[in-house]
């Protein structure tokens, strides 16, 4: 499926439905125009009007990068039309790949910056507003001055074999492998090849460069398709790519960037660099089958693909002197004493004091071990304990030495592993594990540096490559599920399985506290019978990281580059900042949902598709608005109210803030409207932006950063599901999330009748202890709180929008009926309204002929109202336009089959119109305004009678009269009125208490 439909691409690039023909596009720089053209400034003519009517024909520029004359010369079709060239580029030209200036290439800017292409920005608009300040590179146009059309060069030529440019690239690769080539030399070769490729693009068409060859060659060089692609130009970060991933991956990244430019492929993000690689679709990252068990009874697992499973390279390439005040215990199970001396030599690499705790299964072995340690162990004390031969190395560590961990901050788990069942491939396993976790003092110091981060609970070696094909649940799943259930973890086969295979790892004692607190006994483990799977010990091994994460800790994997067969997945650590940068690749949490959109309900009800998350390390509190859309063309009263409430609470809290659009791609006009916010792509990040805007419409694009103290404002039932799931995820990870704020603006379950949607929507009203409810309108508050209870509930009373109220004016009332017409929203009963209007007109043809009917709300075909006469569709009006209709019309019709009154009938009534609205449940709108005519029976004939009464009264009381409204609402109900300051105080108190329970905040 293409990333954007043709229609959506038009919308995102500026061709907005209903846009005024000559509306000033955001590309026009008024200040620059006045500074550049002094005569215009002196004339005091509006700069846009001057450019529109005079400047363009005079060849004046609209901004520093829109050359009007050049654009027209290279686009004769535009020159021969009547459209203003800047408007053409804004609405059509960028979408068609045309260039605005000889120094600015539309296509190359989009190909180089995938975040811009993905968000759908006009590239020149992005560069002028943000890109220039961010230091983004631009490229000159590839168009010759005498080209007849600016997009001719995009036309493909005849299919060609892999062109000479590819041969040169391959030669470059062979040379790089055969000899040492300095960075500067390699860069020059790449630059030359890229220059030649650009020339081919220009002269012979895109396909001549690409064909099927470029990506195929890139795939050979970097099969993972996860190699970084420069987001600052073609070659700027080549050195770091090459030093980390090697020549092949560096070359593949440039090939892919070249292919992106050739294909104009906006779905493949050419701006995707290493920090966004974790944002790839789950399909490309995991190997998984939904098959329940294999033929042999083994339970398969979800595992990262080999080429998407990363580890930090040890030792680190910077000074890693960690603190010397750590307490360390080495907990070692020694079934084979003959290898102990070798193991102690590994432990000698620990640069700090360390006490040694050794277990074995016979008295004879105890004596051997004691003799060896007395002669060889000088790092600290040692103690040998004798246990029965149960539970391999796991039971002695967690049962036999349970009392040890409380005395030490860190521990090292090890055992005298031989794995005789594995034959030759596993003979090296013990040494492989030891080499990676204590193979040198530098390695140990690197690992201890990781523990300087107090959130790190476990550090373990990358899996022995020979084992990767059998890293599954085996016969241990049921045992693991039962075990983890005891510590509050609900195991799911769909979760990612990650674990320290071989059971040798460094750890923080507090990180395994939940396993220790189970107080397992040796009797819980089966007697030793040479089992290679299916025991509690094997289940604990696979459960380790689930327990660690549930205690609120993270983990890391490490490996020596020369010991692992996939060096491109070994991440070089040159500085402490690399530990932050690589976190997103190495730490892939096991307690978060791995994929979105696979549940049948997600396919049937797409708005419920899960939003994948990633734990943020930013502790700053943040208020989040979960909202279906923020696009101006899709924003009606409910979303406007949600944005207003969110802003009020955010102002009162003083927190960071984030808006998350769940159901529609964020359009350029929305970004312009929320210009104080930074549009942030999905995908784990450093999460430092204070005000951010996230588009999560395409769930496959990555994960949403989730802070420990994020507060979520839900605005529709499915957004409440997201908010509750985000809290569940944090709770499973040992956090105490704050309650959600649920802005309830209607009785949403009843939108659907008795159905799956009804059930899912109603379920969001049944988590009272986790919810603070803000219920829109007094009538809806009474209806909702009668049936559902929340720990705290606020009523958001109706108030006319301030802009509308200020825009109302004393006007002569005309023979105009305005209706709230939204055919797409069934509860607004559009069909009943137009049926009633038809009946009224047919019954009163002479009088009805004098009255016009105007439909406000949303755009639709006039034919939908036929055979109603004198009917026009305005659709979505601005607030000022709406106020004008309210000031001049005499009758209004707005129905809402819901306990929520909705704002249009109240606004119509407050503006002085005779208003027809329906009653429902607790809703009696005539109690608010005497000029509301209530409909008791919702069928066309009854509504038509109300229209006849309203028209009769309007002819006598309003038509031709000058009026300006009927005053404020008179509703009064017993409820706590919403106050953003009071609500903010609740969350501030919860934060001081560090407790998400509302019970402690009750007055």
GROMACS .gro file of N, CA and C in nm, residues 487-631:
model
  435
  487UNK      N    1   0.492  -1.317   4.065
  487UNK     CA    2   0.549  -1.184   4.091
  487UNK      C    3   0.472  -1.076   4.016
  488UNK      N    4   0.354  -1.112   3.965
  488UNK     CA    5   0.267  -1.011   3.904
  488UNK      C    6   0.289  -0.985   3.757
  489UNK      N    7   0.366  -1.072   3.689
  489UNK     CA    8   0.390  -1.055   3.546
  489UNK      C    9   0.301  -1.152   3.470
  490UNK      N   10   0.220  -1.099   3.379
  490UNK     CA   11   0.131  -1.181   3.297
  490UNK      C   12   0.203  -1.215   3.167
  491UNK      N   13   0.254  -1.335   3.160
  491UNK     CA   14   0.334  -1.376   3.045
  491UNK      C   15   0.245  -1.407   2.926
  492UNK      N   16   0.294  -1.372   2.809
  492UNK     CA   17   0.223  -1.391   2.684
  492UNK      C   18   0.326  -1.443   2.583
  493UNK      N   19   0.294  -1.549   2.514
  493UNK     CA   20   0.385  -1.605   2.415
  493UNK      C   21   0.424  -1.503   2.308
  494UNK      N   22   0.340  -1.405   2.284
  494UNK     CA   23   0.367  -1.303   2.183
  494UNK      C   24   0.475  -1.205   2.228
  495UNK      N   25   0.508  -1.203   2.357
  495UNK     CA   26   0.613  -1.115   2.405
  495UNK      C   27   0.749  -1.160   2.351
  496UNK      N   28   0.841  -1.065   2.343
  496UNK     CA   29   0.976  -1.098   2.300
  496UNK      C   30   1.045  -1.181   2.409
  497UNK      N   31   1.109  -1.288   2.367
  497UNK     CA   32   1.188  -1.368   2.461
  497UNK      C   33   1.333  -1.324   2.451
  498UNK      N   34   1.384  -1.269   2.557
  498UNK     CA   35   1.525  -1.235   2.569
  498UNK      C   36   1.571  -1.282   2.706
  499UNK      N   37   1.692  -1.338   2.712
  499UNK     CA   38   1.740  -1.389   2.841
  499UNK      C   39   1.890  -1.413   2.833
  500UNK      N   40   1.959  -1.418   2.948
  500UNK     CA   41   2.103  -1.446   2.949
  500UNK      C   42   2.128  -1.595   2.929
  501UNK      N   43   2.130  -1.638   2.804
  501UNK     CA   44   2.150  -1.780   2.777
  501UNK      C   45   2.286  -1.823   2.832
  502UNK      N   46   2.285  -1.932   2.905
  502UNK     CA   47   2.408  -1.978   2.971
  502UNK      C   48   2.417  -1.936   3.116
  503UNK      N   49   2.328  -1.843   3.158
  503UNK     CA   50   2.317  -1.803   3.299
  503UNK      C   51   2.445  -1.749   3.359
  504UNK      N   52   2.526  -1.681   3.281
  504UNK     CA   53   2.640  -1.608   3.336
  504UNK      C   54   2.619  -1.460   3.304
  505UNK      N   55   2.614  -1.379   3.408
  505UNK     CA   56   2.587  -1.237   3.386
  505UNK      C   57   2.618  -1.157   3.512
  506UNK      N   58   2.637  -1.028   3.492
  506UNK     CA   59   2.649  -0.933   3.602
  506UNK      C   60   2.510  -0.881   3.637
  507UNK      N   61   2.489  -0.853   3.766
  507UNK     CA   62   2.359  -0.802   3.805
  507UNK      C   63   2.365  -0.713   3.928
  508UNK      N   64   2.256  -0.640   3.944
  508UNK     CA   65   2.236  -0.558   4.065
  508UNK      C   66   2.143  -0.636   4.156
  509UNK      N   67   2.180  -0.650   4.281
  509UNK     CA   68   2.105  -0.736   4.372
  509UNK      C   69   1.958  -0.697   4.379
  510UNK      N   70   1.932  -0.567   4.379
  510UNK     CA   71   1.794  -0.522   4.391
  510UNK      C   72   1.712  -0.563   4.269
  511UNK      N   73   1.777  -0.583   4.154
  511UNK     CA   74   1.704  -0.614   4.031
  511UNK      C   75   1.644  -0.754   4.033
  512UNK      N   76   1.702  -0.846   4.111
  512UNK     CA   77   1.646  -0.982   4.116
  512UNK      C   78   1.571  -1.006   4.247
  513UNK      N   79   1.540  -0.898   4.319
  513UNK     CA   80   1.477  -0.913   4.450
  513UNK      C   81   1.344  -0.988   4.441
  514UNK      N   82   1.268  -0.967   4.333
  514UNK     CA   83   1.138  -1.033   4.324
  514UNK      C   84   1.152  -1.185   4.313
  515UNK      N   85   1.256  -1.231   4.243
  515UNK     CA   86   1.280  -1.375   4.237
  515UNK      C   87   1.326  -1.429   4.371
  516UNK      N   88   1.412  -1.354   4.438
  516UNK     CA   89   1.459  -1.397   4.570
  516UNK      C   90   1.345  -1.404   4.670
  517UNK      N   91   1.252  -1.308   4.660
  517UNK     CA   92   1.142  -1.302   4.756
  517UNK      C   93   1.039  -1.414   4.737
  518UNK      N   94   1.049  -1.488   4.626
  518UNK     CA   95   0.960  -1.603   4.610
  518UNK      C   96   0.992  -1.713   4.711
  519UNK      N   97   1.113  -1.705   4.770
  519UNK     CA   98   1.158  -1.804   4.869
  519UNK      C   99   1.142  -1.946   4.817
  520UNK      N  100   1.194  -1.965   4.697
  520UNK     CA  101   1.194  -2.100   4.641
  520UNK      C  102   1.279  -2.192   4.728
  521UNK      N  103   1.250  -2.321   4.721
  521UNK     CA  104   1.326  -2.422   4.796
  521UNK      C  105   1.385  -2.522   4.698
  522UNK      N  106   1.488  -2.593   4.742
  522UNK     CA  107   1.548  -2.693   4.654
  522UNK      C  108   1.446  -2.798   4.612
  523UNK      N  109   1.348  -2.823   4.699
  523UNK     CA  110   1.247  -2.923   4.668
  523UNK      C  111   1.157  -2.881   4.550
  524UNK      N  112   1.158  -2.751   4.518
  524UNK     CA  113   1.078  -2.705   4.404
  524UNK      C  114   1.141  -2.746   4.271
  525UNK      N  115   1.267  -2.785   4.275
  525UNK     CA  116   1.339  -2.824   4.154
  525UNK      C  117   1.343  -2.976   4.144
  526UNK      N  118   1.334  -3.031   4.023
  526UNK     CA  119   1.336  -3.178   4.010
  526UNK      C  120   1.475  -3.235   4.040
  527UNK      N  121   1.478  -3.358   4.077
  527UNK     CA  122   1.606  -3.425   4.098
  527UNK      C  123   1.683  -3.429   3.967
  528UNK      N  124   1.814  -3.425   3.976
  528UNK     CA  125   1.898  -3.422   3.857
  528UNK      C  126   1.891  -3.555   3.784
  529UNK      N  127   1.858  -3.545   3.654
  529UNK     CA  128   1.850  -3.666   3.571
  529UNK      C  129   1.903  -3.637   3.431
  530UNK      N  130   1.993  -3.539   3.423
  530UNK     CA  131   2.050  -3.506   3.293
  530UNK      C  132   1.956  -3.432   3.201
  531UNK      N  133   1.854  -3.364   3.258
  531UNK     CA  134   1.759  -3.292   3.175
  531UNK      C  135   1.828  -3.178   3.100
  532UNK      N  136   1.790  -3.160   2.976
  532UNK     CA  137   1.844  -3.048   2.898
  532UNK      C  138   1.739  -2.940   2.875
  533UNK      N  139   1.618  -2.960   2.928
  533UNK     CA  140   1.512  -2.860   2.914
  533UNK      C  141   1.392  -2.904   2.997
  534UNK      N  142   1.295  -2.812   3.011
  534UNK     CA  143   1.169  -2.848   3.076
  534UNK      C  144   1.173  -2.852   3.227
  535UNK      N  145   1.270  -2.785   3.291
  535UNK     CA  146   1.277  -2.782   3.436
  535UNK      C  147   1.256  -2.638   3.487
  536UNK      N  148   1.234  -2.627   3.616
  536UNK     CA  149   1.217  -2.493   3.674
  536UNK      C  150   1.342  -2.409   3.654
  537UNK      N  151   1.459  -2.471   3.657
  537UNK     CA  152   1.584  -2.396   3.636
  537UNK      C  153   1.585  -2.333   3.497
  538UNK      N  154   1.546  -2.410   3.396
  538UNK     CA  155   1.542  -2.355   3.261
  538UNK      C  156   1.437  -2.245   3.249
  539UNK      N  157   1.325  -2.261   3.319
  539UNK     CA  158   1.220  -2.159   3.316
  539UNK      C  159   1.267  -2.030   3.382
  540UNK      N  160   1.341  -2.042   3.492
  540UNK     CA  161   1.393  -1.922   3.560
  540UNK      C  162   1.493  -1.850   3.470
  541UNK      N  163   1.577  -1.927   3.402
  541UNK     CA  164   1.674  -1.866   3.312
  541UNK      C  165   1.602  -1.778   3.210
  542UNK      N  166   1.491  -1.826   3.153
  542UNK     CA  167   1.417  -1.752   3.052
  542UNK      C  168   1.330  -1.642   3.112
  543UNK      N  169   1.304  -1.649   3.240
  543UNK     CA  170   1.219  -1.550   3.307
  543UNK      C  171   1.296  -1.434   3.366
  544UNK      N  172   1.428  -1.444   3.367
  544UNK     CA  173   1.511  -1.349   3.441
  544UNK      C  174   1.482  -1.204   3.403
  545UNK      N  175   1.482  -1.171   3.274
  545UNK     CA  176   1.467  -1.032   3.235
  545UNK      C  177   1.325  -0.980   3.256
  546UNK      N  178   1.227  -1.070   3.249
  546UNK     CA  179   1.091  -1.028   3.283
  546UNK      C  180   1.084  -0.981   3.428
  547UNK      N  181   1.151  -1.057   3.516
  547UNK     CA  182   1.153  -1.019   3.657
  547UNK      C  183   1.231  -0.890   3.678
  548UNK      N  184   1.342  -0.875   3.607
  548UNK     CA  185   1.425  -0.755   3.621
  548UNK      C  186   1.348  -0.632   3.577
  549UNK      N  187   1.282  -0.639   3.462
  549UNK     CA  188   1.205  -0.523   3.415
  549UNK      C  189   1.086  -0.493   3.506
  550UNK      N  190   1.024  -0.597   3.559
  550UNK     CA  191   0.909  -0.574   3.648
  550UNK      C  192   0.950  -0.503   3.776
  551UNK      N  193   1.079  -0.510   3.811
  551UNK     CA  194   1.130  -0.440   3.929
  551UNK      C  195   1.173  -0.298   3.895
  552UNK      N  196   1.156  -0.258   3.769
  552UNK     CA  197   1.187  -0.121   3.730
  552UNK      C  198   1.327  -0.102   3.674
  553UNK      N  199   1.395  -0.210   3.635
  553UNK     CA  200   1.532  -0.201   3.586
  553UNK      C  201   1.539  -0.235   3.438
  554UNK      N  202   1.652  -0.195   3.378
  554UNK     CA  203   1.681  -0.227   3.239
  554UNK      C  204   1.796  -0.326   3.233
  555UNK      N  205   1.827  -0.371   3.112
  555UNK     CA  206   1.938  -0.464   3.092
  555UNK      C  207   2.016  -0.422   2.968
  556UNK      N  208   2.137  -0.474   2.957
  556UNK     CA  209   2.220  -0.450   2.840
  556UNK      C  210   2.291  -0.579   2.801
  557UNK      N  211   2.320  -0.590   2.671
  557UNK     CA  212   2.400  -0.701   2.620
  557UNK      C  213   2.535  -0.649   2.575
  558UNK      N  214   2.640  -0.729   2.595
  558UNK     CA  215   2.775  -0.690   2.554
  558UNK      C  216   2.840  -0.806   2.480
  559UNK      N  217   2.941  -0.774   2.400
  559UNK     CA  218   3.014  -0.878   2.330
  559UNK      C  219   3.145  -0.821   2.276
  560UNK      N  220   3.246  -0.906   2.266
  560UNK     CA  221   3.370  -0.869   2.198
  560UNK      C  222   3.349  -0.888   2.047
  561UNK      N  223   3.387  -0.789   1.971
  561UNK     CA  224   3.360  -0.793   1.828
  561UNK      C  225   3.418  -0.919   1.761
  562UNK      N  226   3.539  -0.958   1.800
  562UNK     CA  227   3.604  -1.070   1.732
  562UNK      C  228   3.547  -1.206   1.771
  563UNK      N  229   3.454  -1.207   1.867
  563UNK     CA  230   3.394  -1.334   1.910
  563UNK      C  231   3.255  -1.357   1.852
  564UNK      N  232   3.206  -1.262   1.772
  564UNK     CA  233   3.067  -1.273   1.726
  564UNK      C  234   3.061  -1.267   1.574
  565UNK      N  235   2.977  -1.353   1.517
  565UNK     CA  236   2.973  -1.369   1.372
  565UNK      C  237   2.897  -1.259   1.299
  566UNK      N  238   2.830  -1.168   1.371
  566UNK     CA  239   2.757  -1.058   1.307
  566UNK      C  240   2.815  -0.927   1.356
  567UNK      N  241   2.937  -0.891   1.311
  567UNK     CA  242   3.002  -0.771   1.365
  567UNK      C  243   2.923  -0.643   1.337
  568UNK      N  244   2.838  -0.643   1.233
  568UNK     CA  245   2.761  -0.522   1.205
  568UNK      C  246   2.658  -0.492   1.313
  569UNK      N  247   2.629  -0.591   1.399
  569UNK     CA  248   2.536  -0.569   1.510
  569UNK      C  249   2.608  -0.539   1.640
  570UNK      N  250   2.740  -0.527   1.635
  570UNK     CA  251   2.821  -0.495   1.754
  570UNK      C  252   2.848  -0.345   1.750
  571UNK      N  253   2.800  -0.273   1.850
  571UNK     CA  254   2.800  -0.127   1.847
  571UNK      C  255   2.919  -0.072   1.925
  572UNK      N  256   3.002  -0.002   1.856
  572UNK     CA  257   3.123   0.055   1.917
  572UNK      C  258   3.085   0.169   2.011
  573UNK      N  259   3.150   0.173   2.127
  573UNK     CA  260   3.123   0.275   2.229
  573UNK      C  261   3.247   0.361   2.245
  574UNK      N  262   3.244   0.479   2.185
  574UNK     CA  263   3.358   0.569   2.187
  574UNK      C  264   3.352   0.672   2.299
  575UNK      N  265   3.235   0.691   2.356
  575UNK     CA  266   3.219   0.793   2.460
  575UNK      C  267   3.095   0.761   2.541
  576UNK      N  268   3.081   0.824   2.658
  576UNK     CA  269   2.960   0.800   2.738
  576UNK      C  270   2.832   0.834   2.663
  577UNK      N  271   2.836   0.930   2.571
  577UNK     CA  272   2.715   0.963   2.497
  577UNK      C  273   2.670   0.849   2.408
  578UNK      N  274   2.764   0.763   2.366
  578UNK     CA  275   2.725   0.647   2.285
  578UNK      C  276   2.638   0.550   2.365
  579UNK      N  277   2.658   0.547   2.497
  579UNK     CA  278   2.574   0.459   2.579
  579UNK      C  279   2.429   0.503   2.573
  580UNK      N  280   2.408   0.634   2.562
  580UNK     CA  281   2.273   0.686   2.547
  580UNK      C  282   2.222   0.658   2.406
  581UNK      N  283   2.308   0.683   2.308
  581UNK     CA  284   2.268   0.667   2.168
  581UNK      C  285   2.229   0.524   2.136
  582UNK      N  286   2.305   0.426   2.189
  582UNK     CA  287   2.282   0.286   2.153
  582UNK      C  288   2.175   0.220   2.240
  583UNK      N  289   2.131   0.287   2.342
  583UNK     CA  290   2.029   0.226   2.430
  583UNK      C  291   1.910   0.175   2.351
  584UNK      N  292   1.865   0.253   2.254
  584UNK     CA  293   1.743   0.219   2.181
  584UNK      C  294   1.758   0.092   2.099
  585UNK      N  295   1.882   0.054   2.068
  585UNK     CA  296   1.904  -0.065   1.988
  585UNK      C  297   1.926  -0.188   2.074
  586UNK      N  298   2.001  -0.172   2.180
  586UNK     CA  299   2.037  -0.287   2.263
  586UNK      C  300   1.922  -0.325   2.356
  587UNK      N  301   1.864  -0.225   2.420
  587UNK     CA  302   1.758  -0.254   2.517
  587UNK      C  303   1.622  -0.252   2.447
  588UNK      N  304   1.573  -0.370   2.415
  588UNK     CA  305   1.439  -0.386   2.357
  588UNK      C  306   1.352  -0.455   2.461
  589UNK      N  307   1.273  -0.378   2.535
  589UNK     CA  308   1.204  -0.432   2.653
  589UNK      C  309   1.117  -0.554   2.622
  590UNK      N  310   1.115  -0.647   2.716
  590UNK     CA  311   1.033  -0.767   2.699
  590UNK      C  312   0.892  -0.747   2.750
  591UNK      N  313   0.869  -0.643   2.829
  591UNK     CA  314   0.737  -0.623   2.888
  591UNK      C  315   0.649  -0.527   2.809
  592UNK      N  316   0.694  -0.482   2.693
  592UNK     CA  317   0.611  -0.395   2.610
  592UNK      C  318   0.554  -0.475   2.494
  593UNK      N  319   0.443  -0.426   2.441
  593UNK     CA  320   0.380  -0.492   2.328
  593UNK      C  321   0.475  -0.485   2.207
  594UNK      N  322   0.498  -0.598   2.138
  594UNK     CA  323   0.597  -0.597   2.030
  594UNK      C  324   0.543  -0.553   1.895
  595UNK      N  325   0.414  -0.573   1.869
  595UNK     CA  326   0.359  -0.544   1.737
  595UNK      C  327   0.222  -0.479   1.752
  596UNK      N  328   0.180  -0.413   1.646
  596UNK     CA  329   0.049  -0.348   1.643
  596UNK      C  330  -0.027  -0.397   1.521
  597UNK      N  331  -0.159  -0.405   1.536
  597UNK     CA  332  -0.244  -0.434   1.421
  597UNK      C  333  -0.265  -0.580   1.390
  598UNK      N  334  -0.224  -0.671   1.477
  598UNK     CA  335  -0.239  -0.814   1.447
  598UNK      C  336  -0.368  -0.872   1.505
  599UNK      N  337  -0.427  -0.807   1.604
  599UNK     CA  338  -0.549  -0.858   1.664
  599UNK      C  339  -0.665  -0.842   1.566
  600UNK      N  340  -0.755  -0.939   1.560
  600UNK     CA  341  -0.871  -0.923   1.472
  600UNK      C  342  -0.950  -0.795   1.499
  601UNK      N  343  -0.963  -0.758   1.627
  601UNK     CA  344  -1.037  -0.636   1.657
  601UNK      C  345  -0.966  -0.513   1.605
  602UNK      N  346  -0.832  -0.515   1.601
  602UNK     CA  347  -0.757  -0.401   1.548
  602UNK      C  348  -0.779  -0.386   1.398
  603UNK      N  349  -0.796  -0.498   1.330
  603UNK     CA  350  -0.823  -0.490   1.187
  603UNK      C  351  -0.966  -0.445   1.161
  604UNK      N  352  -1.060  -0.490   1.245
  604UNK     CA  353  -1.200  -0.454   1.226
  604UNK      C  354  -1.229  -0.312   1.275
  605UNK      N  355  -1.158  -0.270   1.380
  605UNK     CA  356  -1.180  -0.136   1.439
  605UNK      C  357  -1.045  -0.067   1.438
  606UNK      N  358  -1.003  -0.012   1.324
  606UNK     CA  359  -0.864   0.034   1.309
  606UNK      C  360  -0.822   0.143   1.405
  607UNK      N  361  -0.919   0.221   1.457
  607UNK     CA  362  -0.878   0.326   1.551
  607UNK      C  363  -0.819   0.269   1.680
  608UNK      N  364  -0.844   0.139   1.704
  608UNK     CA  365  -0.793   0.078   1.827
  608UNK      C  366  -0.655   0.015   1.810
  609UNK      N  367  -0.596   0.023   1.690
  609UNK     CA  368  -0.462  -0.035   1.670
  609UNK      C  369  -0.366   0.015   1.777
  610UNK      N  370  -0.296  -0.076   1.839
  610UNK     CA  371  -0.209  -0.042   1.952
  610UNK      C  372  -0.101   0.056   1.910
  611UNK      N  373  -0.069   0.146   2.000
  611UNK     CA  374   0.045   0.237   1.983
  611UNK      C  375   0.161   0.178   2.064
  612UNK      N  376   0.264   0.136   1.994
  612UNK     CA  377   0.379   0.076   2.062
  612UNK      C  378   0.457   0.183   2.136
  613UNK      N  379   0.517   0.147   2.248
  613UNK     CA  380   0.586   0.245   2.332
  613UNK      C  381   0.728   0.201   2.362
  614UNK      N  382   0.806   0.298   2.407
  614UNK     CA  383   0.943   0.272   2.452
  614UNK      C  384   0.968   0.355   2.577
  615UNK      N  385   1.027   0.296   2.682
  615UNK     CA  386   1.043   0.369   2.808
  615UNK      C  387   1.143   0.484   2.796
  616UNK      N  388   1.098   0.603   2.826
  616UNK     CA  389   1.185   0.721   2.823
  616UNK      C  390   1.259   0.733   2.955
  617UNK      N  391   1.380   0.789   2.948
  617UNK     CA  392   1.457   0.813   3.069
  617UNK      C  393   1.438   0.954   3.123
  618UNK      N  394   1.355   1.032   3.057
  618UNK     CA  395   1.331   1.169   3.100
  618UNK      C  396   1.231   1.168   3.217
  619UNK      N  397   1.273   1.220   3.330
  619UNK     CA  398   1.188   1.219   3.450
  619UNK      C  399   1.097   1.340   3.459
  620UNK      N  400   1.113   1.437   3.368
  620UNK     CA  401   1.030   1.557   3.376
  620UNK      C  402   0.883   1.520   3.354
  621UNK      N  403   0.793   1.575   3.435
  621UNK     CA  404   0.651   1.545   3.414
  621UNK      C  405   0.602   1.606   3.284
  622UNK      N  406   0.505   1.540   3.221
  622UNK     CA  407   0.453   1.587   3.092
  622UNK      C  408   0.305   1.557   3.084
  623UNK      N  409   0.230   1.652   3.032
  623UNK     CA  410   0.087   1.633   3.005
  623UNK      C  411   0.071   1.599   2.858
  624UNK      N  412  -0.004   1.492   2.829
  624UNK     CA  413  -0.021   1.443   2.693
  624UNK      C  414  -0.167   1.447   2.652
  625UNK      N  415  -0.194   1.501   2.536
  625UNK     CA  416  -0.329   1.500   2.480
  625UNK      C  417  -0.338   1.392   2.374
  626UNK      N  418  -0.422   1.292   2.398
  626UNK     CA  419  -0.451   1.189   2.299
  626UNK      C  420  -0.578   1.230   2.226
  627UNK      N  421  -0.564   1.260   2.098
  627UNK     CA  422  -0.676   1.319   2.025
  627UNK      C  423  -0.680   1.258   1.885
  628UNK      N  424  -0.800   1.232   1.830
  628UNK     CA  425  -0.806   1.169   1.697
  628UNK      C  426  -0.737   1.248   1.588
  629UNK      N  427  -0.749   1.381   1.589
  629UNK     CA  428  -0.688   1.464   1.487
  629UNK      C  429  -0.674   1.606   1.539
  630UNK      N  430  -0.580   1.680   1.479
  630UNK     CA  431  -0.570   1.823   1.508
  630UNK      C  432  -0.571   1.903   1.378
  631UNK      N  433  -0.602   1.837   1.267
  631UNK     CA  434  -0.605   1.907   1.140
  631UNK      C  435  -0.721   2.005   1.137
   0.00000   0.00000   0.00000
